[in-house]
């Protein structure tokens, strides 16, 4: 007689064994084929992000001096460049030099006029201010001294010019001047003292002596011993103007990037 219980038990054991095998197999974690890809993608993303950040930094550095910048060169024949070619006067050389330094969108306006006195300069301020300069390099007074004009009058005119420029939003750099001793030591001393005094009182940047390193040197001046040659202007630009001008440009750049505190910030409830 067949033992039914024994007969049925064998298939049940096999079935149970298969079930266990399938369960165990099903519980095992399948290899994550995407894990390596995810890791690679993460590394790739981080690398791309780093490259993007570096590119942005480079772009920012390259665009650092891209804001439009207008510099007004205001003065007499020393500014105009009497006796030299148009590309040799100091405003032309200054613009070229600034562009070499990365200030691509810069314009230096030559508003020098031969024979200009401080009174004449004040009278044409309305005209020159149409250029809307960010910075003005003001160099005037030498022709006043040649004419022996009273020092107090020269100083008053320079102060008027500085204030008008400042009121119109222009940062002023004042070019200091010195004259020969043929007008007497008192006049010479009083005249030279105008520039540092005005600079201090009116909070403007001073070039102590605009012709420093050039004035009185026959090799760097034309036959009249007054007006610089092209080489003389190159020294004036590189040694006298740029060391004073570049910090002023940097201030303008920083101020333009600073967030405004006058506009209220909207708060989300």
CSV table of C-alpha atoms in Angstrom, one decimal:
chain,number,residue,atom,x,y,z
A,1,UNK,CA,0.0,0.0,0.0
A,2,UNK,CA,1.3,3.4,-1.0
A,3,UNK,CA,2.0,5.7,1.8
A,4,UNK,CA,0.2,8.8,0.6
A,5,UNK,CA,1.7,11.0,3.2
A,6,UNK,CA,5.2,10.0,2.3
A,7,UNK,CA,4.4,10.4,-1.4
A,8,UNK,CA,3.1,13.9,-1.0
A,9,UNK,CA,5.9,14.9,1.3
A,10,UNK,CA,8.6,14.7,-1.4
A,11,UNK,CA,7.1,17.2,-3.8
A,12,UNK,CA,6.3,19.5,-0.9
A,13,UNK,CA,10.0,19.4,0.2
A,14,UNK,CA,11.2,20.1,-3.3
A,15,UNK,CA,8.7,22.9,-3.7
A,16,UNK,CA,9.7,24.4,-0.4
A,17,UNK,CA,13.3,24.2,-1.3
A,18,UNK,CA,12.7,26.0,-4.6
A,19,UNK,CA,10.6,28.6,-2.8
A,20,UNK,CA,13.4,29.2,-0.3
A,21,UNK,CA,15.9,29.5,-3.2
A,22,UNK,CA,13.7,31.9,-5.0
A,23,UNK,CA,13.1,34.0,-1.9
A,24,UNK,CA,16.8,34.1,-1.1
A,25,UNK,CA,17.6,35.0,-4.7
A,26,UNK,CA,14.9,37.7,-4.7
A,27,UNK,CA,16.2,39.2,-1.5
A,28,UNK,CA,19.7,39.6,-2.7
A,29,UNK,CA,20.5,43.1,-3.8
A,30,UNK,CA,21.0,43.3,-7.5
A,31,UNK,CA,24.3,44.9,-8.6
A,32,UNK,CA,23.7,48.7,-9.1
A,33,UNK,CA,24.9,49.0,-12.7
A,34,UNK,CA,24.2,52.7,-12.5
A,35,UNK,CA,26.3,53.3,-9.4
A,36,UNK,CA,29.5,53.6,-11.3
A,37,UNK,CA,27.8,55.8,-13.8
A,38,UNK,CA,26.3,58.0,-11.1
A,39,UNK,CA,29.7,58.4,-9.5
A,40,UNK,CA,31.2,59.2,-12.9
A,41,UNK,CA,28.4,61.7,-13.6
A,42,UNK,CA,28.9,63.3,-10.1
A,43,UNK,CA,32.6,63.7,-10.7
A,44,UNK,CA,31.9,65.0,-14.2
A,45,UNK,CA,29.3,67.5,-12.8
A,46,UNK,CA,31.8,68.6,-10.1
A,47,UNK,CA,34.5,69.1,-12.8
A,48,UNK,CA,32.1,70.9,-15.0
A,49,UNK,CA,31.0,73.1,-12.1
A,50,UNK,CA,34.6,73.9,-11.2
A,51,UNK,CA,35.4,74.7,-14.8
A,52,UNK,CA,32.3,76.9,-15.0
A,53,UNK,CA,33.3,78.8,-11.8
A,54,UNK,CA,36.8,79.3,-13.2
A,55,UNK,CA,35.4,80.5,-16.5
A,56,UNK,CA,33.2,82.9,-14.6
A,57,UNK,CA,36.1,84.2,-12.6
A,58,UNK,CA,38.1,84.7,-15.7
A,59,UNK,CA,35.2,86.4,-17.5
A,60,UNK,CA,34.7,88.6,-14.4
A,61,UNK,CA,38.4,89.5,-14.4
A,62,UNK,CA,38.3,90.3,-18.1
A,63,UNK,CA,35.2,92.4,-17.7
A,64,UNK,CA,36.6,94.2,-14.7
A,65,UNK,CA,37.4,97.3,-16.7
A,66,UNK,CA,34.6,97.1,-19.2
A,67,UNK,CA,32.3,99.8,-17.7
A,68,UNK,CA,32.2,102.9,-19.8
A,69,UNK,CA,34.7,105.5,-18.5
A,70,UNK,CA,35.1,109.1,-19.6
A,71,UNK,CA,38.1,111.1,-18.4
A,72,UNK,CA,38.2,114.8,-19.1
A,73,UNK,CA,41.7,116.3,-19.6
A,74,UNK,CA,41.0,119.9,-18.9
A,75,UNK,CA,43.6,122.6,-19.1
A,76,UNK,CA,45.9,124.7,-21.2
A,77,UNK,CA,48.5,124.0,-23.9
A,78,UNK,CA,50.2,121.4,-21.7
A,79,UNK,CA,47.0,119.4,-22.0
A,80,UNK,CA,46.3,120.3,-25.6
A,81,UNK,CA,49.8,119.1,-26.6
A,82,UNK,CA,51.1,122.2,-28.4
A,83,UNK,CA,53.9,121.3,-30.8
A,84,UNK,CA,53.4,117.5,-30.8
A,85,UNK,CA,51.3,115.2,-33.0
A,86,UNK,CA,47.7,114.4,-32.1
A,87,UNK,CA,48.6,110.9,-30.9
A,88,UNK,CA,51.6,112.2,-28.8
A,89,UNK,CA,49.9,114.6,-26.4
A,90,UNK,CA,49.2,113.3,-22.9
A,91,UNK,CA,45.4,112.7,-23.3
A,92,UNK,CA,46.0,110.5,-26.4
A,93,UNK,CA,48.8,108.6,-24.8
A,94,UNK,CA,46.8,108.2,-21.6
A,95,UNK,CA,43.9,106.6,-23.4
A,96,UNK,CA,46.2,104.3,-25.3
A,97,UNK,CA,47.9,103.2,-22.1
A,98,UNK,CA,44.7,102.6,-20.2
A,99,UNK,CA,43.4,100.4,-23.0
A,100,UNK,CA,46.6,98.4,-22.8
A,101,UNK,CA,45.9,98.0,-19.1
A,102,UNK,CA,42.5,96.5,-19.8
A,103,UNK,CA,40.2,99.5,-19.7
A,104,UNK,CA,38.7,98.8,-23.1
A,105,UNK,CA,35.7,101.1,-22.9
A,106,UNK,CA,37.6,104.3,-21.9
A,107,UNK,CA,37.6,107.7,-23.6
A,108,UNK,CA,40.0,110.5,-22.7
A,109,UNK,CA,38.6,113.8,-23.9
A,110,UNK,CA,41.3,116.4,-24.8
A,111,UNK,CA,39.9,119.7,-23.6
A,112,UNK,CA,43.2,121.6,-23.5
A,113,UNK,CA,43.3,125.1,-25.0
A,114,UNK,CA,46.6,126.9,-25.7
A,115,UNK,CA,46.9,130.2,-23.8
A,116,UNK,CA,44.1,129.2,-21.4
A,117,UNK,CA,43.9,131.1,-18.1
A,118,UNK,CA,42.0,130.0,-15.0
A,119,UNK,CA,39.4,132.6,-15.7
A,120,UNK,CA,38.9,131.4,-19.3
A,121,UNK,CA,38.6,127.9,-18.1
A,122,UNK,CA,35.9,128.7,-15.7
A,123,UNK,CA,34.0,130.5,-18.5
A,124,UNK,CA,33.9,127.4,-20.7
A,125,UNK,CA,32.9,124.9,-18.0
A,126,UNK,CA,29.3,124.6,-19.2
A,127,UNK,CA,30.6,123.5,-22.6
A,128,UNK,CA,33.1,120.9,-21.4
A,129,UNK,CA,30.7,119.4,-18.9
A,130,UNK,CA,28.6,118.2,-21.7
A,131,UNK,CA,31.1,115.3,-22.0
A,132,UNK,CA,29.8,114.1,-18.6
A,133,UNK,CA,33.2,113.0,-17.3
A,134,UNK,CA,33.6,110.4,-14.6
A,135,UNK,CA,37.0,111.8,-13.8
A,136,UNK,CA,38.5,115.2,-14.6
A,137,UNK,CA,42.3,115.9,-14.7
A,138,UNK,CA,42.5,119.6,-14.1
A,139,UNK,CA,45.7,121.3,-15.0
A,140,UNK,CA,45.6,125.1,-15.2
A,141,UNK,CA,47.4,128.2,-13.8
A,142,UNK,CA,50.7,128.4,-15.7
A,143,UNK,CA,49.4,131.0,-18.1
A,144,UNK,CA,48.1,133.1,-15.1
A,145,UNK,CA,51.6,133.0,-13.6
A,146,UNK,CA,53.2,134.1,-16.9
A,147,UNK,CA,50.9,137.1,-16.8
A,148,UNK,CA,51.5,137.8,-13.2
A,149,UNK,CA,47.9,137.4,-12.3
A,150,UNK,CA,47.2,137.7,-8.6
A,151,UNK,CA,47.5,134.4,-6.8
A,152,UNK,CA,44.3,134.9,-4.9
A,153,UNK,CA,42.4,135.2,-8.2
A,154,UNK,CA,44.0,132.1,-9.6
A,155,UNK,CA,43.1,130.1,-6.5
A,156,UNK,CA,39.5,131.4,-6.5
A,157,UNK,CA,39.1,130.3,-10.1
A,158,UNK,CA,40.5,126.8,-9.5
A,159,UNK,CA,38.2,126.4,-6.5
A,160,UNK,CA,35.2,127.4,-8.7
A,161,UNK,CA,36.2,125.0,-11.4
A,162,UNK,CA,36.7,122.1,-8.9
A,163,UNK,CA,33.3,122.7,-7.3
A,164,UNK,CA,31.5,122.9,-10.6
A,165,UNK,CA,33.0,119.6,-11.7
A,166,UNK,CA,32.2,117.9,-8.4
A,167,UNK,CA,28.7,119.2,-8.5
A,168,UNK,CA,28.3,117.6,-11.9
A,169,UNK,CA,29.4,114.2,-10.6
A,170,UNK,CA,33.0,114.2,-11.7
A,171,UNK,CA,35.9,113.1,-9.5
A,172,UNK,CA,38.7,115.7,-9.8
A,173,UNK,CA,42.4,115.1,-10.0
A,174,UNK,CA,44.3,118.4,-9.6
A,175,UNK,CA,47.6,118.8,-11.4
A,176,UNK,CA,50.0,120.8,-9.3
A,177,UNK,CA,52.1,123.4,-11.1
A,178,UNK,CA,55.3,125.3,-10.3
A,179,UNK,CA,56.9,128.2,-12.1
A,180,UNK,CA,60.2,129.8,-12.7
A,181,UNK,CA,61.7,132.2,-10.2
A,182,UNK,CA,61.6,135.2,-12.6
A,183,UNK,CA,58.5,136.5,-10.9
A,184,UNK,CA,60.1,136.7,-7.5
A,185,UNK,CA,60.3,134.1,-4.7
A,186,UNK,CA,57.2,135.3,-2.9
A,187,UNK,CA,55.0,134.9,-5.9
A,188,UNK,CA,56.6,131.5,-6.8
A,189,UNK,CA,56.1,130.2,-3.3
A,190,UNK,CA,52.5,131.5,-3.0
A,191,UNK,CA,51.6,130.1,-6.5
A,192,UNK,CA,53.0,126.6,-5.7
A,193,UNK,CA,51.0,126.6,-2.4
A,194,UNK,CA,47.7,127.0,-4.2
A,195,UNK,CA,47.4,123.3,-5.4
A,196,UNK,CA,48.0,121.4,-2.1
A,197,UNK,CA,45.8,123.8,-0.3
A,198,UNK,CA,42.9,123.5,-2.7
A,199,UNK,CA,43.3,119.7,-2.8
A,200,UNK,CA,43.1,119.4,1.0
A,201,UNK,CA,40.2,121.9,1.4
A,202,UNK,CA,38.1,120.4,-1.4
A,203,UNK,CA,39.0,116.8,-0.9
A,204,UNK,CA,40.5,116.2,-4.3
A,205,UNK,CA,43.4,114.0,-5.4
A,206,UNK,CA,46.6,115.9,-6.1
A,207,UNK,CA,49.4,115.3,-8.6
A,208,UNK,CA,52.0,117.2,-6.6
A,209,UNK,CA,53.8,118.5,-9.7
A,210,UNK,CA,52.3,117.7,-13.1
A,211,UNK,CA,55.7,118.1,-14.9
A,212,UNK,CA,57.8,116.2,-12.4
A,213,UNK,CA,60.7,114.5,-14.0
A,214,UNK,CA,60.2,116.4,-17.3
A,215,UNK,CA,60.1,120.1,-16.5
A,216,UNK,CA,63.5,121.8,-17.0
A,217,UNK,CA,65.0,118.8,-18.9
A,218,UNK,CA,66.0,119.9,-22.4
A,219,UNK,CA,65.9,116.3,-23.7
A,220,UNK,CA,62.2,116.0,-22.8
A,221,UNK,CA,61.0,119.5,-23.8
A,222,UNK,CA,60.7,121.3,-27.1
A,223,UNK,CA,62.8,124.2,-28.1
A,224,UNK,CA,60.7,126.7,-26.0
A,225,UNK,CA,61.8,124.8,-22.8
A,226,UNK,CA,58.1,124.8,-21.7
A,227,UNK,CA,56.2,122.2,-23.6
A,228,UNK,CA,57.1,118.5,-23.4
A,229,UNK,CA,58.0,116.3,-26.3
A,230,UNK,CA,56.2,113.1,-27.0
A,231,UNK,CA,58.8,111.3,-24.8
A,232,UNK,CA,58.2,113.9,-22.1
A,233,UNK,CA,54.5,113.2,-22.2
A,234,UNK,CA,55.1,109.5,-22.0
A,235,UNK,CA,56.9,110.0,-18.7
A,236,UNK,CA,54.1,112.3,-17.4
A,237,UNK,CA,51.5,109.7,-18.2
A,238,UNK,CA,53.4,106.7,-16.8
A,239,UNK,CA,55.0,108.2,-13.8
A,240,UNK,CA,52.8,111.2,-12.7
A,241,UNK,CA,49.3,110.5,-13.9
A,242,UNK,CA,48.7,106.7,-13.8
A,243,UNK,CA,49.8,106.1,-10.2
A,244,UNK,CA,47.3,108.7,-9.1
A,245,UNK,CA,44.5,107.9,-11.6
A,246,UNK,CA,44.3,104.1,-11.3
A,247,UNK,CA,43.3,104.2,-7.6
A,248,UNK,CA,40.5,106.7,-8.5
A,249,UNK,CA,39.2,104.4,-11.2
A,250,UNK,CA,39.2,101.5,-8.8
A,251,UNK,CA,37.1,103.5,-6.3
A,252,UNK,CA,34.6,104.2,-9.1
A,253,UNK,CA,34.4,100.5,-10.0
A,254,UNK,CA,33.9,99.6,-6.3
A,255,UNK,CA,31.2,102.2,-5.9
A,256,UNK,CA,29.4,101.1,-9.0
A,257,UNK,CA,29.3,97.5,-7.7
A,258,UNK,CA,28.2,98.4,-4.2
A,259,UNK,CA,24.5,97.6,-3.5
A,260,UNK,CA,22.3,100.6,-3.1
A,261,UNK,CA,21.1,101.2,0.5
A,262,UNK,CA,18.4,103.7,-0.6
A,263,UNK,CA,16.1,101.2,-2.2
A,264,UNK,CA,13.9,99.3,0.3
A,265,UNK,CA,14.2,95.5,0.0
A,266,UNK,CA,10.8,93.7,-0.5
A,267,UNK,CA,10.2,91.0,2.2
A,268,UNK,CA,8.1,88.0,1.4
A,269,UNK,CA,5.6,87.1,4.0
